[in-house]
PDB file of C-alpha atoms in Angstrom:
ATOM      1  CA  MET A   1      -7.375   2.976   3.215  1.00 61.00           C
ATOM      2  CA  SER A   2      -7.646  -0.604   4.173  1.00 80.00           C
ATOM      3  CA  GLN A   3      -8.988  -1.885   7.977  1.00 89.00           C
ATOM      4  CA  ILE A   4      -5.776  -4.197   9.463  1.00 96.00           C
ATOM      5  CA  PRO A   5      -7.481  -5.168  12.654  1.00 97.00           C
ATOM      6  CA  ALA A   6      -4.743  -5.469  15.492  1.00 96.00           C
ATOM      7  CA  HIS A   7      -5.946  -8.463  17.110  1.00 96.00           C
ATOM      8  CA  LEU A   8      -5.231 -10.444  13.814  1.00 97.00           C
ATOM      9  CA  LYS A   9      -1.810 -11.956  12.245  1.00 98.00           C
ATOM     10  CA  TYR A  10      -1.084 -11.259   9.048  1.00 98.00           C
ATOM     11  CA  THR A  11       1.247 -12.893   6.076  1.00 97.00           C
ATOM     12  CA  ALA A  12       3.075 -10.542   3.402  1.00 96.00           C
ATOM     13  CA  SER A  13       0.618 -12.367   0.751  1.00 96.00           C
ATOM     14  CA  HIS A  14      -2.625 -10.642   2.146  1.00 97.00           C
ATOM     15  CA  GLU A  15      -4.182 -13.958   4.404  1.00 98.00           C
ATOM     16  CA  TRP A  16      -5.247 -12.896   7.914  1.00 98.00           C
ATOM     17  CA  ILE A  17      -5.116 -15.135  10.861  1.00 98.00           C
ATOM     18  CA  ARG A  18      -6.971 -15.187  13.493  1.00 97.00           C
ATOM     19  CA  ARG A  19      -6.577 -18.513  16.474  1.00 96.00           C
ATOM     20  CA  GLU A  20      -9.901 -19.720  17.874  1.00 96.00           C
ATOM     21  CA  THR A  21      -9.731 -21.394  21.358  1.00 96.00           C
ATOM     22  CA  ASP A  22      -9.813 -24.346  20.493  1.00 96.00           C
ATOM     23  CA  GLY A  23      -6.558 -24.085  18.709  1.00 95.00           C
ATOM     24  CA  THR A  24      -7.720 -24.081  15.427  1.00 97.00           C
ATOM     25  CA  LEU A  25      -6.916 -20.950  13.448  1.00 98.00           C
ATOM     26  CA  THR A  26      -9.748 -19.133  10.739  1.00 98.00           C
ATOM     27  CA  ILE A  27      -8.489 -17.197   7.624  1.00 98.00           C
ATOM     28  CA  GLY A  28      -9.756 -14.995   5.004  1.00 98.00           C
ATOM     29  CA  ILE A  29      -8.156 -12.578   2.468  1.00 98.00           C
ATOM     30  CA  THR A  30      -7.230  -8.944   4.276  1.00 97.00           C
ATOM     31  CA  ASP A  31      -9.116  -6.046   3.369  1.00 96.00           C
ATOM     32  CA  HIS A  32      -6.193  -4.506   1.636  1.00 96.00           C
ATOM     33  CA  ALA A  33      -6.402  -7.769  -0.943  1.00 96.00           C
ATOM     34  CA  GLN A  34     -10.382  -7.547  -1.296  1.00 96.00           C
ATOM     35  CA  GLU A  35      -9.899  -3.814  -2.286  1.00 95.00           C
ATOM     36  CA  ALA A  36      -7.091  -4.080  -4.607  1.00 94.00           C
ATOM     37  CA  LEU A  37      -8.939  -7.557  -6.610  1.00 95.00           C
ATOM     38  CA  GLY A  38     -12.332  -5.501  -6.739  1.00 95.00           C
ATOM     39  CA  ASP A  39     -15.803  -7.341  -6.514  1.00 96.00           C
ATOM     40  CA  LEU A  40     -14.888 -10.558  -5.947  1.00 97.00           C
ATOM     41  CA  VAL A  41     -17.747 -13.028  -8.201  1.00 97.00           C
ATOM     42  CA  PHE A  42     -15.944 -16.960  -6.953  1.00 97.00           C
ATOM     43  CA  VAL A  43     -13.859 -18.825  -4.601  1.00 97.00           C
ATOM     44  CA  GLU A  44     -13.033 -22.087  -4.467  1.00 97.00           C
ATOM     45  CA  LEU A  45     -11.930 -23.286  -0.812  1.00 97.00           C
ATOM     46  CA  PRO A  46     -10.034 -25.868  -0.200  1.00 97.00           C
ATOM     47  CA  GLU A  47     -11.593 -29.882   1.101  1.00 97.00           C
ATOM     48  CA  VAL A  48     -12.105 -30.636   4.588  1.00 98.00           C
ATOM     49  CA  GLY A  49      -9.464 -32.882   5.537  1.00 98.00           C
ATOM     50  CA  ARG A  50      -7.087 -31.882   3.380  1.00 98.00           C
ATOM     51  CA  ALA A  51      -3.210 -31.328   4.610  1.00 98.00           C
ATOM     52  CA  LEU A  52      -1.829 -28.413   3.881  1.00 98.00           C
ATOM     53  CA  ALA A  53       1.963 -27.147   3.699  1.00 98.00           C
ATOM     54  CA  ALA A  54       3.131 -23.788   5.127  1.00 96.00           C
ATOM     55  CA  GLY A  55       2.698 -21.407   1.693  1.00 97.00           C
ATOM     56  CA  GLU A  56       1.223 -24.173  -0.360  1.00 98.00           C
ATOM     57  CA  ALA A  57      -1.545 -22.260  -2.529  1.00 98.00           C
ATOM     58  CA  CYS A  58      -5.123 -23.980  -1.192  1.00 97.00           C
ATOM     59  CA  THR A  59      -7.487 -21.430  -2.342  1.00 97.00           C
ATOM     60  CA  VAL A  60      -8.814 -19.563  -5.351  1.00 97.00           C
ATOM     61  CA  VAL A  61     -10.738 -15.951  -5.411  1.00 97.00           C
ATOM     62  CA  GLU A  62     -11.665 -14.364  -8.629  1.00 97.00           C
ATOM     63  CA  SER A  63     -12.905 -10.897  -9.269  1.00 95.00           C
ATOM     64  CA  VAL A  64     -13.803  -9.308 -12.217  1.00 92.00           C
ATOM     65  CA  LYS A  65     -10.586  -8.448 -13.409  1.00 88.00           C
ATOM     66  CA  ALA A  66      -8.421 -10.786 -11.551  1.00 91.00           C
ATOM     67  CA  ALA A  67      -7.562 -14.180 -10.147  1.00 94.00           C
ATOM     68  CA  SER A  68      -5.817 -15.093  -6.759  1.00 96.00           C
ATOM     69  CA  ASP A  69      -4.394 -17.826  -5.398  1.00 97.00           C
ATOM     70  CA  VAL A  70      -4.478 -17.899  -1.177  1.00 97.00           C
ATOM     71  CA  TYR A  71      -1.761 -19.346   0.572  1.00 98.00           C
ATOM     72  CA  ALA A  72      -1.267 -21.527   3.605  1.00 98.00           C
ATOM     73  CA  PRO A  73       0.014 -19.437   6.768  1.00 97.00           C
ATOM     74  CA  VAL A  74       0.888 -22.391   8.545  1.00 97.00           C
ATOM     75  CA  ALA A  75       1.159 -26.303   7.890  1.00 98.00           C
ATOM     76  CA  GLY A  76      -2.083 -27.677   8.720  1.00 98.00           C
ATOM     77  CA  THR A  77      -4.635 -29.912   7.999  1.00 98.00           C
ATOM     78  CA  VAL A  78      -7.934 -27.765   6.704  1.00 98.00           C
ATOM     79  CA  VAL A  79     -10.798 -28.800   9.614  1.00 98.00           C
ATOM     80  CA  ALA A  80     -13.948 -26.195   8.326  1.00 98.00           C
ATOM     81  CA  GLN A  81     -14.802 -24.639   4.901  1.00 97.00           C
ATOM     82  CA  ASN A  82     -16.644 -21.469   4.941  1.00 97.00           C
ATOM     83  CA  ASP A  83     -20.123 -22.529   2.331  1.00 95.00           C
ATOM     84  CA  VAL A  84     -21.591 -18.880   3.268  1.00 97.00           C
ATOM     85  CA  VAL A  85     -18.913 -17.212   1.378  1.00 97.00           C
ATOM     86  CA  LYS A  86     -18.511 -20.007  -1.273  1.00 94.00           C
ATOM     87  CA  ASN A  87     -21.632 -19.363  -2.368  1.00 95.00           C
ATOM     88  CA  ALA A  88     -21.489 -15.615  -1.508  1.00 97.00           C
ATOM     89  CA  PRO A  89     -17.961 -14.045  -2.898  1.00 97.00           C
ATOM     90  CA  GLU A  90     -19.496 -10.754  -2.116  1.00 96.00           C
ATOM     91  CA  LEU A  91     -19.398 -10.833   1.614  1.00 97.00           C
ATOM     92  CA  ILE A  92     -15.477 -10.374   1.063  1.00 97.00           C
ATOM     93  CA  ASN A  93     -15.809  -7.187  -0.234  1.00 96.00           C
ATOM     94  CA  GLN A  94     -18.494  -6.108   2.343  1.00 96.00           C
ATOM     95  CA  ASN A  95     -16.265  -7.300   5.578  1.00 96.00           C
ATOM     96  CA  ALA A  96     -13.427  -9.568   4.986  1.00 97.00           C
ATOM     97  CA  TYR A  97     -12.501  -9.589   8.104  1.00 97.00           C
ATOM     98  CA  ASP A  98     -16.001 -11.353   8.584  1.00 95.00           C
ATOM     99  CA  ALA A  99     -15.616 -13.684   5.449  1.00 97.00           C
ATOM    100  CA  TRP A 100     -13.563 -16.584   6.531  1.00 98.00           C
ATOM    101  CA  LEU A 101     -12.675 -18.652   3.834  1.00 98.00           C
ATOM    102  CA  PHE A 102     -11.606 -21.571   6.056  1.00 98.00           C
ATOM    103  CA  LYS A 103     -10.285 -22.850   9.138  1.00 98.00           C
ATOM    104  CA  LEU A 104      -7.006 -24.949   9.391  1.00 97.00           C
ATOM    105  CA  GLN A 105      -5.641 -27.077  12.364  1.00 98.00           C
ATOM    106  CA  PRO A 106      -2.305 -26.442  12.724  1.00 97.00           C
ATOM    107  CA  ALA A 107       0.644 -28.804  12.849  1.00 97.00           C
ATOM    108  CA  ASP A 108       1.799 -26.146  15.040  1.00 95.00           C
ATOM    109  CA  GLY A 109       0.583 -24.534  17.268  1.00 86.00           C
ATOM    110  CA  ASN A 110       3.890 -21.558  18.036  1.00 92.00           C
ATOM    111  CA  ALA A 111       3.640 -21.195  13.761  1.00 92.00           C
ATOM    112  CA  LEU A 112       1.800 -18.436  14.004  1.00 92.00           C
ATOM    113  CA  ASN A 113       4.219 -16.687  16.072  1.00 92.00           C
ATOM    114  CA  ALA A 114       6.152 -16.170  13.055  1.00 93.00           C
ATOM    115  CA  LEU A 115       3.927 -14.319  11.026  1.00 97.00           C
ATOM    116  CA  LEU A 116       3.271 -10.759  11.447  1.00 97.00           C
ATOM    117  CA  ASP A 117       1.425  -8.333  13.163  1.00 97.00           C
ATOM    118  CA  ALA A 118      -1.035  -5.492  12.394  1.00 97.00           C
ATOM    119  CA  ASP A 119       2.202  -3.057  12.427  1.00 97.00           C
ATOM    120  CA  ALA A 120       4.398  -5.224  10.709  1.00 97.00           C
ATOM    121  CA  TYR A 121       1.362  -5.934   8.011  1.00 97.00           C
ATOM    122  CA  ALA A 122       0.547  -2.580   7.580  1.00 96.00           C
ATOM    123  CA  LYS A 123       4.475  -1.163   6.646  1.00 96.00           C
ATOM    124  CA  GLU A 124       4.315  -4.452   4.054  1.00 94.00           C
ATOM    125  CA  ILE A 125       1.563  -2.910   2.291  1.00 94.00           C
ATOM    126  CA  GLY A 126       3.068   0.200   3.144  1.00 88.00           C
TER     127      GLY A 126
END
């Protein structure tokens, strides 16, 4: 059974989002997503400085059996990428909620309110 931490926000497309104290958003894929994909072998991350629209495909994660897009949960600008995960994608399989992909400075600080909470995400993947 997938873990769904209560302190995070989620999207129906299986991204998790954590608001940081500086207002940025840390984004990764959920435990459910990494389980469905299987052993990850490649991650392509968005470039720092790239402006993203909400719902825009911006990252690719590849496993031995499939490739999947990761989408920007809200509009904003990429402020960091996780090079550790880029070089060791299997870390996502080990702990999806520690292995973040990128950080985003949201264009609208309130946009996070429209995303799913843990209960709503649990029903989504039900």
